[in-house]
Amino acid sequence: MSNKPDFVSIGDVSKHFGSVRAVDGVSLDIAQGEFFALLGPSGCGKTTLLRILGGFEAPNSGNVHIDGADMTLQPPNRRPVNMVFQNYAIFPHLNVRENIGYGLRKEGLSKQQIAERVDEALATVKLEGLGGRGATEVSGGQRQRVALARALVKHPKVLLLDEPLSALDKNLREQMRVELRALQQQVGITFIFVTHDQEEALSMADRIAVMFDGKVRQVDTPEHLYETPRSKDVAAFIGSMNFIDATVEGADGDALIVDAGPVGRIRAGLPADGAPAAGTTVIVGIRPEKLILADSPPGEGANSIRARLTAASYLGERSHYFLQVDGLAEPLSIARQNTQAQLLHEADAGSELWLTWSPASGIVLPAAG
Amino acid sequence: MTSAAQSAARANPILRLGKSVQGALFRYAGLRGYILFSPTLLVLVGAMCIPVGMLVIYSFWTQKYIEIDTTLTLANYLQIFNKTSYMLLIGKSILISTAVTTATVVLAYPIAYFIAFRVHQHKIVWLILITVPFWTSYLLRVFSWKVILGYNGVINSALKWLGIVDQPLAFLLHNPTAVIITLAHAWAPIAILPIFVSLEKIDRSLLEAATDLGDGPVARFLRVTLPLSIPGVVAASMLVFIPTVGDYITPQLVGGPDGLMVGNLMHAMFFKANNWPLGSALAILSAAAITVTSLAIWFLTKHARERAK
């Protein structure tokens, strides 16, 4: 099986609801066998885009191709695509087996073949022995497995999942992330899922498309998305980030020298597309966990600034601290694993500390957006 | 409350009782339920159980000219069983009501479906419009059908005016079909509401899931929408079937000699013939027939649901 890079191809798709542009000129290519996430805040159009792929909405313009065939105007029952609905949409009048076998009636299989396929699907989602249960007699996690099996039993070319884990409680959700990923690797089907939970997207997907206001802002692997976001919006949505306004002064080897006002002259990572011209206004983004607290100034090469602790919050395995740099509008947030012996507390507020970070931790982002 | 008032309350037995009743009501949800239920229970016992009990007792007595012989006997029942015309009348009433129920549910379903799935705003307006016929008296509605179907009625006048017929059609009125049409029209709103509720309750994502799994509109209706709306259909059937079996106004007005139903016979027994015991036995038997038929409808739909899977 050669993995076609444009197995699912979305070409300049737009969908309006009245005056609302739910999906606004989105183009995406998703490869065969890829685990792809559509990530964004609620109302960003990700679910509408998924429903367009499933055939539940027709785009106002643009087209959708799946495995080379134009699917733009095909109804859901004529697409080689199946969906796992957010509330799982398990048929309440049918038992687990009947739910899973629902879509096989039309495929011209014998009763024997249907039973075999259902058994196979039950085994795939680890529900052996529960086939006779009524749809209302299984737990939330099991319902999700039924929904998965019901879609997978059809051997779709693409499986769509709408917020697949949002209806589960926290522990089950974390377990299902691992299982869903393993399941996708096992069956090798292209999975496209929608989520507003960035951790979910980062932990499961091969690639993530981040959407805001109906537009795709960045498509990247989880690591690239986190380490090298290309805009302030994306950087702020994926994890959290400190933003410092700065003006470019020039490049120095693999670092960019910027004047960051109250923070002084600092060194930041050189953007992949080269150094911006001197005098350009930029934003330097630094992840909270990449800022290091120290009692004394660091050695050469690292950036550092003196700051005053304003707040501390203890979160178990890590703590969040907020440090004010004189002249900055917002305090900087610092995340630190609680492995060090010394914890800072609310009572330590006001104490002066050094903040240091390596130049590569400073991500240079365009000032607009 | 001051301590003086508190001790006064403790001393006053009525206040103390009030406190403990209040406490018990707060503590036991079941008790609150029974108290809420008690007015209905009184009405049920007073206005239903006692009369029905009297009916049962009457049915075992016999009418001897103007007096009632209170010796317990099965004579009335035997008389009914032996008189083929009575049994046929009960059977015919069940058949007519079954036809009415079928017609009503078949006609009500599309309307309920339309309101549940096609009307997106102002559903309540549609539901109120459906009840509009109920704003006029039942008798008026029956009479209006007489006007429509009569010898010189709306349909016949129209057909004559259009030149389609020379003589008015006599077969429109005074027969079982007229009874079925009139009753089906009268009971339609009663059937629409429960079907509407069961359709409205269906999660729309189930319909999307069915389409996603390969069903076209017809298959989806038969495999998801219809099975999930069966409770509403059964409720509608019962609500129409049970009261129509005993109806005597519609058969009286539009039924003619062939369209009479068991209700007319009961009416005659209680009034013209002044034979309450025989009328009571007829009432008990038709109630039994209704029970059997209703249970049959219920079991059949249950069976059909099992098979439809």
PDB file of C-alpha atoms in Angstrom, chain A residues 66-329:
ATOM      1  CA  ILE A  66     -11.243  10.941  -1.398  1.00  0.00           C
ATOM      2  CA  ASP A  67      -8.842   8.456  -2.963  1.00  0.00           C
ATOM      3  CA  GLY A  68      -9.062  10.364  -6.212  1.00  0.00           C
ATOM      4  CA  ALA A  69     -12.857  10.357  -6.484  1.00  0.00           C
ATOM      5  CA  ASP A  70     -14.845  13.588  -6.306  1.00  0.00           C
ATOM      6  CA  MET A  71     -17.066  13.310  -3.205  1.00  0.00           C
ATOM      7  CA  THR A  72     -18.153  16.950  -2.970  1.00  0.00           C
ATOM      8  CA  LEU A  73     -21.839  16.324  -3.640  1.00  0.00           C
ATOM      9  CA  GLN A  74     -22.139  12.672  -2.618  1.00  0.00           C
ATOM     10  CA  PRO A  75     -24.497  11.941   0.281  1.00  0.00           C
ATOM     11  CA  PRO A  76     -23.065  10.210   3.368  1.00  0.00           C
ATOM     12  CA  ASN A  77     -24.411   6.786   2.357  1.00  0.00           C
ATOM     13  CA  ARG A  78     -22.410   6.911  -0.897  1.00  0.00           C
ATOM     14  CA  ARG A  79     -19.051   7.792   0.638  1.00  0.00           C
ATOM     15  CA  PRO A  80     -16.294   5.346   1.610  1.00  0.00           C
ATOM     16  CA  VAL A  81     -16.191   7.212   4.892  1.00  0.00           C
ATOM     17  CA  ASN A  82     -17.651   6.494   8.306  1.00  0.00           C
ATOM     18  CA  MET A  83     -18.133   8.661  11.318  1.00  0.00           C
ATOM     19  CA  VAL A  84     -17.911   8.246  15.075  1.00  0.00           C
ATOM     20  CA  PHE A  85     -20.366  10.809  16.414  1.00  0.00           C
ATOM     21  CA  GLN A  86     -19.655  12.959  19.429  1.00  0.00           C
ATOM     22  CA  ASN A  87     -22.450  11.375  21.485  1.00  0.00           C
ATOM     23  CA  TYR A  88     -21.719   8.049  19.693  1.00  0.00           C
ATOM     24  CA  ALA A  89     -25.307   7.844  18.291  1.00  0.00           C
ATOM     25  CA  ILE A  90     -25.768   4.229  19.352  1.00  0.00           C
ATOM     26  CA  PHE A  91     -29.173   2.922  18.218  1.00  0.00           C
ATOM     27  CA  PRO A  92     -31.081   2.457  21.484  1.00  0.00           C
ATOM     28  CA  HIS A  93     -33.460  -0.171  20.079  1.00  0.00           C
ATOM     29  CA  LEU A  94     -30.665  -2.491  18.983  1.00  0.00           C
ATOM     30  CA  ASN A  95     -28.153  -4.492  20.987  1.00  0.00           C
ATOM     31  CA  VAL A  96     -24.391  -4.159  20.629  1.00  0.00           C
ATOM     32  CA  ARG A  97     -24.073  -6.769  17.855  1.00  0.00           C
ATOM     33  CA  GLU A  98     -26.998  -5.319  15.923  1.00  0.00           C
ATOM     34  CA  ASN A  99     -25.519  -1.855  16.232  1.00  0.00           C
ATOM     35  CA  ILE A 100     -22.161  -3.005  14.898  1.00  0.00           C
ATOM     36  CA  GLY A 101     -23.725  -5.011  12.075  1.00  0.00           C
ATOM     37  CA  TYR A 102     -26.097  -2.191  11.115  1.00  0.00           C
ATOM     38  CA  GLY A 103     -24.101  -0.987   8.136  1.00  0.00           C
ATOM     39  CA  LEU A 104     -23.348  -4.464   6.759  1.00  0.00           C
ATOM     40  CA  ARG A 105     -26.935  -5.225   5.692  1.00  0.00           C
ATOM     41  CA  LYS A 106     -26.500  -3.369   2.438  1.00  0.00           C
ATOM     42  CA  GLU A 107     -23.242  -5.053   1.461  1.00  0.00           C
ATOM     43  CA  GLY A 108     -24.703  -8.267   0.124  1.00  0.00           C
ATOM     44  CA  LEU A 109     -23.065 -10.475   2.732  1.00  0.00           C
ATOM     45  CA  SER A 110     -24.488 -13.721   4.071  1.00  0.00           C
ATOM     46  CA  LYS A 111     -25.626 -13.923   7.689  1.00  0.00           C
ATOM     47  CA  GLN A 112     -22.539 -16.008   8.383  1.00  0.00           C
ATOM     48  CA  GLN A 113     -20.216 -13.403   6.875  1.00  0.00           C
ATOM     49  CA  ILE A 114     -21.918 -10.597   8.766  1.00  0.00           C
ATOM     50  CA  ALA A 115     -21.541 -12.504  12.028  1.00  0.00           C
ATOM     51  CA  GLU A 116     -17.827 -13.047  11.308  1.00  0.00           C
ATOM     52  CA  ARG A 117     -17.241  -9.388  10.512  1.00  0.00           C
ATOM     53  CA  VAL A 118     -19.081  -8.334  13.684  1.00  0.00           C
ATOM     54  CA  ASP A 119     -17.055 -10.784  15.782  1.00  0.00           C
ATOM     55  CA  GLU A 120     -13.879  -9.434  14.251  1.00  0.00           C
ATOM     56  CA  ALA A 121     -14.933  -5.856  15.019  1.00  0.00           C
ATOM     57  CA  LEU A 122     -15.907  -6.766  18.586  1.00  0.00           C
ATOM     58  CA  ALA A 123     -12.444  -8.253  19.055  1.00  0.00           C
ATOM     59  CA  THR A 124     -10.761  -5.192  17.529  1.00  0.00           C
ATOM     60  CA  VAL A 125     -12.350  -2.899  20.096  1.00  0.00           C
ATOM     61  CA  LYS A 126     -12.034  -5.476  22.918  1.00  0.00           C
ATOM     62  CA  LEU A 127     -15.738  -5.958  23.485  1.00  0.00           C
ATOM     63  CA  GLU A 128     -15.853  -9.752  23.121  1.00  0.00           C
ATOM     64  CA  GLY A 129     -18.733 -11.216  25.067  1.00  0.00           C
ATOM     65  CA  LEU A 130     -20.730  -7.991  25.204  1.00  0.00           C
ATOM     66  CA  GLY A 131     -22.444  -8.424  21.833  1.00  0.00           C
ATOM     67  CA  GLY A 132     -25.767  -9.411  23.376  1.00  0.00           C
ATOM     68  CA  ARG A 133     -25.942  -6.406  25.683  1.00  0.00           C
ATOM     69  CA  GLY A 134     -28.570  -3.779  25.013  1.00  0.00           C
ATOM     70  CA  ALA A 135     -27.305  -0.442  23.783  1.00  0.00           C
ATOM     71  CA  THR A 136     -28.442   1.197  27.004  1.00  0.00           C
ATOM     72  CA  GLU A 137     -26.771  -1.415  29.196  1.00  0.00           C
ATOM     73  CA  VAL A 138     -23.174  -0.515  28.377  1.00  0.00           C
ATOM     74  CA  SER A 139     -20.997   2.171  29.932  1.00  0.00           C
ATOM     75  CA  GLY A 140     -19.861   5.378  28.244  1.00  0.00           C
ATOM     76  CA  GLY A 141     -16.465   3.947  27.392  1.00  0.00           C
ATOM     77  CA  GLN A 142     -18.055   0.830  25.962  1.00  0.00           C
ATOM     78  CA  ARG A 143     -20.477   2.899  23.918  1.00  0.00           C
ATOM     79  CA  GLN A 144     -17.524   4.612  22.349  1.00  0.00           C
ATOM     80  CA  ARG A 145     -16.058   1.231  21.437  1.00  0.00           C
ATOM     81  CA  VAL A 146     -19.372   0.177  19.919  1.00  0.00           C
ATOM     82  CA  ALA A 147     -19.402   3.361  17.829  1.00  0.00           C
ATOM     83  CA  LEU A 148     -15.824   2.688  16.706  1.00  0.00           C
ATOM     84  CA  ALA A 149     -16.579  -0.941  15.849  1.00  0.00           C
ATOM     85  CA  ARG A 150     -19.749   0.016  13.986  1.00  0.00           C
ATOM     86  CA  ALA A 151     -17.746   2.374  11.769  1.00  0.00           C
ATOM     87  CA  LEU A 152     -14.636   0.180  11.389  1.00  0.00           C
ATOM     88  CA  VAL A 153     -16.633  -2.926  10.473  1.00  0.00           C
ATOM     89  CA  LYS A 154     -17.484  -1.168   7.195  1.00  0.00           C
ATOM     90  CA  HIS A 155     -13.745  -1.004   6.336  1.00  0.00           C
ATOM     91  CA  PRO A 156     -14.004   2.682   5.414  1.00  0.00           C
ATOM     92  CA  LYS A 157     -11.220   4.443   3.554  1.00  0.00           C
ATOM     93  CA  VAL A 158     -11.411   7.254   6.082  1.00  0.00           C
ATOM     94  CA  LEU A 159     -12.731   7.258   9.643  1.00  0.00           C
ATOM     95  CA  LEU A 160     -14.029  10.566  10.963  1.00  0.00           C
ATOM     96  CA  LEU A 161     -14.209  11.152  14.706  1.00  0.00           C
ATOM     97  CA  ASP A 162     -16.069  14.117  16.180  1.00  0.00           C
ATOM     98  CA  GLU A 163     -14.614  14.978  19.595  1.00  0.00           C
ATOM     99  CA  PRO A 164     -14.166  11.252  20.237  1.00  0.00           C
ATOM    100  CA  LEU A 165     -13.032  11.532  23.843  1.00  0.00           C
ATOM    101  CA  SER A 166     -14.991  14.523  25.108  1.00  0.00           C
ATOM    102  CA  ALA A 167     -17.818  12.434  26.586  1.00  0.00           C
ATOM    103  CA  LEU A 168     -15.459  10.344  28.737  1.00  0.00           C
ATOM    104  CA  ASP A 169     -14.127  11.139  32.189  1.00  0.00           C
ATOM    105  CA  LYS A 170     -10.517  12.202  32.618  1.00  0.00           C
ATOM    106  CA  ASN A 171      -8.824   8.899  33.447  1.00  0.00           C
ATOM    107  CA  LEU A 172     -10.628   6.988  30.738  1.00  0.00           C
ATOM    108  CA  ARG A 173      -9.840   9.770  28.288  1.00  0.00           C
ATOM    109  CA  GLU A 174      -6.111   9.444  28.873  1.00  0.00           C
ATOM    110  CA  GLN A 175      -6.269   5.676  28.523  1.00  0.00           C
ATOM    111  CA  MET A 176      -8.327   5.935  25.328  1.00  0.00           C
ATOM    112  CA  ARG A 177      -5.798   8.303  23.739  1.00  0.00           C
ATOM    113  CA  VAL A 178      -3.242   5.526  23.846  1.00  0.00           C
ATOM    114  CA  GLU A 179      -5.731   2.893  22.738  1.00  0.00           C
ATOM    115  CA  LEU A 180      -7.139   4.933  19.888  1.00  0.00           C
ATOM    116  CA  ARG A 181      -3.646   5.596  18.600  1.00  0.00           C
ATOM    117  CA  ALA A 182      -2.769   1.893  18.827  1.00  0.00           C
ATOM    118  CA  LEU A 183      -6.031   0.953  17.118  1.00  0.00           C
ATOM    119  CA  GLN A 184      -5.320   3.323  14.257  1.00  0.00           C
ATOM    120  CA  GLN A 185      -1.845   1.854  13.797  1.00  0.00           C
ATOM    121  CA  GLN A 186      -3.347  -1.642  13.848  1.00  0.00           C
ATOM    122  CA  VAL A 187      -6.106  -1.087  11.273  1.00  0.00           C
ATOM    123  CA  GLY A 188      -4.100   1.343   9.148  1.00  0.00           C
ATOM    124  CA  ILE A 189      -7.153   3.399   8.196  1.00  0.00           C
ATOM    125  CA  THR A 190      -6.874   7.160   7.764  1.00  0.00           C
ATOM    126  CA  PHE A 191      -8.331   8.764  10.898  1.00  0.00           C
ATOM    127  CA  ILE A 192      -9.438  12.398  10.925  1.00  0.00           C
ATOM    128  CA  PHE A 193     -10.581  13.695  14.258  1.00  0.00           C
ATOM    129  CA  VAL A 194     -11.860  16.947  15.621  1.00  0.00           C
ATOM    130  CA  THR A 195     -10.881  18.200  19.049  1.00  0.00           C
ATOM    131  CA  HIS A 196     -10.634  21.391  21.027  1.00  0.00           C
ATOM    132  CA  ASP A 197      -8.236  19.736  23.466  1.00  0.00           C
ATOM    133  CA  GLN A 198      -4.673  20.491  22.405  1.00  0.00           C
ATOM    134  CA  GLU A 199      -3.208  17.737  24.585  1.00  0.00           C
ATOM    135  CA  GLU A 200      -5.454  15.216  22.865  1.00  0.00           C
ATOM    136  CA  ALA A 201      -4.304  16.411  19.453  1.00  0.00           C
ATOM    137  CA  LEU A 202      -0.619  16.498  20.431  1.00  0.00           C
ATOM    138  CA  SER A 203      -0.663  13.019  21.935  1.00  0.00           C
ATOM    139  CA  MET A 204      -2.589  11.197  19.197  1.00  0.00           C
ATOM    140  CA  ALA A 205      -2.139  12.857  15.839  1.00  0.00           C
ATOM    141  CA  ASP A 206       0.566  12.498  13.215  1.00  0.00           C
ATOM    142  CA  ARG A 207      -0.274  15.964  11.997  1.00  0.00           C
ATOM    143  CA  ILE A 208      -2.517  18.721  13.282  1.00  0.00           C
ATOM    144  CA  ALA A 209      -4.355  21.478  11.452  1.00  0.00           C
ATOM    145  CA  VAL A 210      -5.004  24.416  13.750  1.00  0.00           C
ATOM    146  CA  MET A 211      -8.145  26.353  12.804  1.00  0.00           C
ATOM    147  CA  PHE A 212      -9.336  29.788  13.798  1.00  0.00           C
ATOM    148  CA  ASP A 213     -12.415  31.579  12.415  1.00  0.00           C
ATOM    149  CA  GLY A 214     -12.938  29.057   9.627  1.00  0.00           C
ATOM    150  CA  LYS A 215      -9.364  29.229   8.390  1.00  0.00           C
ATOM    151  CA  VAL A 216      -6.503  26.775   8.759  1.00  0.00           C
ATOM    152  CA  ARG A 217      -3.645  28.673  10.364  1.00  0.00           C
ATOM    153  CA  GLN A 218      -0.957  26.022  10.541  1.00  0.00           C
ATOM    154  CA  VAL A 219      -0.601  22.371   9.602  1.00  0.00           C
ATOM    155  CA  ASP A 220       2.277  20.608  11.271  1.00  0.00           C
ATOM    156  CA  THR A 221       3.446  17.677  13.336  1.00  0.00           C
ATOM    157  CA  PRO A 222       2.710  17.993  17.069  1.00  0.00           C
ATOM    158  CA  GLU A 223       6.359  18.721  17.838  1.00  0.00           C
ATOM    159  CA  HIS A 224       6.755  21.415  15.203  1.00  0.00           C
ATOM    160  CA  LEU A 225       3.472  22.977  16.186  1.00  0.00           C
ATOM    161  CA  TYR A 226       4.572  23.281  19.789  1.00  0.00           C
ATOM    162  CA  GLU A 227       8.205  24.189  19.233  1.00  0.00           C
ATOM    163  CA  THR A 228       7.861  26.417  16.185  1.00  0.00           C
ATOM    164  CA  PRO A 229       4.381  27.922  15.977  1.00  0.00           C
ATOM    165  CA  ARG A 230       4.195  30.434  13.147  1.00  0.00           C
ATOM    166  CA  SER A 231       1.794  32.911  14.715  1.00  0.00           C
ATOM    167  CA  LYS A 232       0.907  34.307  18.105  1.00  0.00           C
ATOM    168  CA  ASP A 233      -2.611  32.786  17.962  1.00  0.00           C
ATOM    169  CA  VAL A 234      -1.312  29.299  17.338  1.00  0.00           C
ATOM    170  CA  ALA A 235       1.391  29.677  19.966  1.00  0.00           C
ATOM    171  CA  ALA A 236      -1.139  30.820  22.544  1.00  0.00           C
ATOM    172  CA  PHE A 237      -3.636  28.063  21.709  1.00  0.00           C
ATOM    173  CA  ILE A 238      -1.138  25.202  21.807  1.00  0.00           C
ATOM    174  CA  GLY A 239       0.065  25.222  25.389  1.00  0.00           C
ATOM    175  CA  SER A 240       0.771  28.585  26.962  1.00  0.00           C
ATOM    176  CA  MET A 241       3.435  31.102  26.141  1.00  0.00           C
ATOM    177  CA  ASN A 242       4.952  34.348  27.357  1.00  0.00           C
ATOM    178  CA  PHE A 243       4.980  37.056  24.709  1.00  0.00           C
ATOM    179  CA  ILE A 244       7.446  39.923  24.726  1.00  0.00           C
ATOM    180  CA  ASP A 245       7.322  42.741  22.144  1.00  0.00           C
ATOM    181  CA  ALA A 246      10.707  43.345  20.548  1.00  0.00           C
ATOM    182  CA  THR A 247      12.488  45.069  17.676  1.00  0.00           C
ATOM    183  CA  VAL A 248      14.983  43.235  15.489  1.00  0.00           C
ATOM    184  CA  GLU A 249      18.552  44.534  15.667  1.00  0.00           C
ATOM    185  CA  GLY A 250      20.335  41.914  13.613  1.00  0.00           C
ATOM    186  CA  ALA A 251      21.495  38.333  13.343  1.00  0.00           C
ATOM    187  CA  ASP A 252      24.453  36.811  15.101  1.00  0.00           C
ATOM    188  CA  GLY A 253      25.274  33.311  13.909  1.00  0.00           C
ATOM    189  CA  ASP A 254      22.287  31.101  14.699  1.00  0.00           C
ATOM    190  CA  ALA A 255      20.665  33.693  16.956  1.00  0.00           C
ATOM    191  CA  LEU A 256      18.645  36.815  16.315  1.00  0.00           C
ATOM    192  CA  ILE A 257      19.482  39.865  18.404  1.00  0.00           C
ATOM    193  CA  VAL A 258      16.399  41.831  19.430  1.00  0.00           C
ATOM    194  CA  ASP A 259      15.738  44.804  21.650  1.00  0.00           C
ATOM    195  CA  ALA A 260      12.989  43.673  23.995  1.00  0.00           C
ATOM    196  CA  GLY A 261      12.396  46.980  25.762  1.00  0.00           C
ATOM    197  CA  PRO A 262      12.196  46.449  29.530  1.00  0.00           C
ATOM    198  CA  VAL A 263      13.768  42.997  29.196  1.00  0.00           C
ATOM    199  CA  GLY A 264      16.742  44.492  27.434  1.00  0.00           C
ATOM    200  CA  ARG A 265      18.742  43.136  24.529  1.00  0.00           C
ATOM    201  CA  ILE A 266      18.121  39.404  24.203  1.00  0.00           C
ATOM    202  CA  ARG A 267      19.060  36.597  21.849  1.00  0.00           C
ATOM    203  CA  ALA A 268      16.283  34.560  20.213  1.00  0.00           C
ATOM    204  CA  GLY A 269      16.107  31.653  17.791  1.00  0.00           C
ATOM    205  CA  LEU A 270      16.586  32.442  14.116  1.00  0.00           C
ATOM    206  CA  PRO A 271      13.300  31.875  12.241  1.00  0.00           C
ATOM    207  CA  ALA A 272      13.351  29.095   9.645  1.00  0.00           C
ATOM    208  CA  ASP A 273      12.631  31.577   6.852  1.00  0.00           C
ATOM    209  CA  GLY A 274      15.618  33.729   7.731  1.00  0.00           C
ATOM    210  CA  ALA A 275      16.229  36.793   9.867  1.00  0.00           C
ATOM    211  CA  PRO A 276      13.728  39.660   9.546  1.00  0.00           C
ATOM    212  CA  ALA A 277      15.232  42.976   8.527  1.00  0.00           C
ATOM    213  CA  ALA A 278      16.637  45.151  11.285  1.00  0.00           C
ATOM    214  CA  GLY A 279      14.011  47.447  12.752  1.00  0.00           C
ATOM    215  CA  THR A 280      11.128  44.983  12.193  1.00  0.00           C
ATOM    216  CA  THR A 281       8.742  44.738  15.117  1.00  0.00           C
ATOM    217  CA  VAL A 282       8.357  41.138  16.281  1.00  0.00           C
ATOM    218  CA  ILE A 283       7.063  39.169  19.218  1.00  0.00           C
ATOM    219  CA  VAL A 284       9.357  36.829  21.100  1.00  0.00           C
ATOM    220  CA  GLY A 285       7.524  33.878  22.580  1.00  0.00           C
ATOM    221  CA  ILE A 286       8.978  31.801  25.409  1.00  0.00           C
ATOM    222  CA  ARG A 287       7.309  28.680  26.814  1.00  0.00           C
ATOM    223  CA  PRO A 288       6.857  28.790  30.624  1.00  0.00           C
ATOM    224  CA  GLU A 289       8.783  25.559  31.129  1.00  0.00           C
ATOM    225  CA  LYS A 290      11.800  26.947  29.264  1.00  0.00           C
ATOM    226  CA  LEU A 291      12.302  29.819  31.656  1.00  0.00           C
ATOM    227  CA  ILE A 292      14.660  28.790  34.439  1.00  0.00           C
ATOM    228  CA  LEU A 293      14.677  30.318  37.903  1.00  0.00           C
ATOM    229  CA  ALA A 294      18.073  31.004  39.421  1.00  0.00           C
ATOM    230  CA  ASP A 295      19.488  32.741  42.470  1.00  0.00           C
ATOM    231  CA  SER A 296      22.482  34.179  40.631  1.00  0.00           C
ATOM    232  CA  PRO A 297      23.040  35.523  37.100  1.00  0.00           C
ATOM    233  CA  PRO A 298      23.925  32.846  34.528  1.00  0.00           C
ATOM    234  CA  GLY A 299      27.079  32.617  32.458  1.00  0.00           C
ATOM    235  CA  GLU A 300      27.673  33.909  28.953  1.00  0.00           C
ATOM    236  CA  GLY A 301      25.342  33.036  26.078  1.00  0.00           C
ATOM    237  CA  ALA A 302      22.082  32.693  27.951  1.00  0.00           C
ATOM    238  CA  ASN A 303      19.523  35.447  28.320  1.00  0.00           C
ATOM    239  CA  SER A 304      18.733  36.612  31.801  1.00  0.00           C
ATOM    240  CA  ILE A 305      16.671  39.183  33.612  1.00  0.00           C
ATOM    241  CA  ARG A 306      15.972  40.070  37.187  1.00  0.00           C
ATOM    242  CA  ALA A 307      12.337  39.631  38.217  1.00  0.00           C
ATOM    243  CA  ARG A 308      10.121  39.696  41.295  1.00  0.00           C
ATOM    244  CA  LEU A 309       7.901  36.778  42.328  1.00  0.00           C
ATOM    245  CA  THR A 310       4.253  37.867  42.429  1.00  0.00           C
ATOM    246  CA  ALA A 311       2.331  34.600  42.701  1.00  0.00           C
ATOM    247  CA  ALA A 312       2.915  30.874  43.031  1.00  0.00           C
ATOM    248  CA  SER A 313       0.525  28.024  42.464  1.00  0.00           C
ATOM    249  CA  TYR A 314       1.228  24.442  43.369  1.00  0.00           C
ATOM    250  CA  LEU A 315      -0.223  21.856  40.956  1.00  0.00           C
ATOM    251  CA  GLY A 316       1.186  18.609  42.321  1.00  0.00           C
ATOM    252  CA  GLU A 317       3.774  17.401  39.852  1.00  0.00           C
ATOM    253  CA  ARG A 318       4.657  20.964  38.871  1.00  0.00           C
ATOM    254  CA  SER A 319       4.281  24.527  40.063  1.00  0.00           C
ATOM    255  CA  HIS A 320       3.439  27.710  38.216  1.00  0.00           C
ATOM    256  CA  TYR A 321       5.144  30.927  39.215  1.00  0.00           C
ATOM    257  CA  PHE A 322       4.486  34.451  38.051  1.00  0.00           C
ATOM    258  CA  LEU A 323       7.359  36.907  37.976  1.00  0.00           C
ATOM    259  CA  GLN A 324       7.102  40.576  37.234  1.00  0.00           C
ATOM    260  CA  VAL A 325       9.777  42.294  35.212  1.00  0.00           C
ATOM    261  CA  ASP A 326       9.708  46.040  35.769  1.00  0.00           C
ATOM    262  CA  GLY A 327       8.236  47.745  32.731  1.00  0.00           C
ATOM    263  CA  LEU A 328       6.415  44.686  31.305  1.00  0.00           C
ATOM    264  CA  ALA A 329       2.610  44.868  31.254  1.00  0.00           C
TER     265      ALA A 329
END
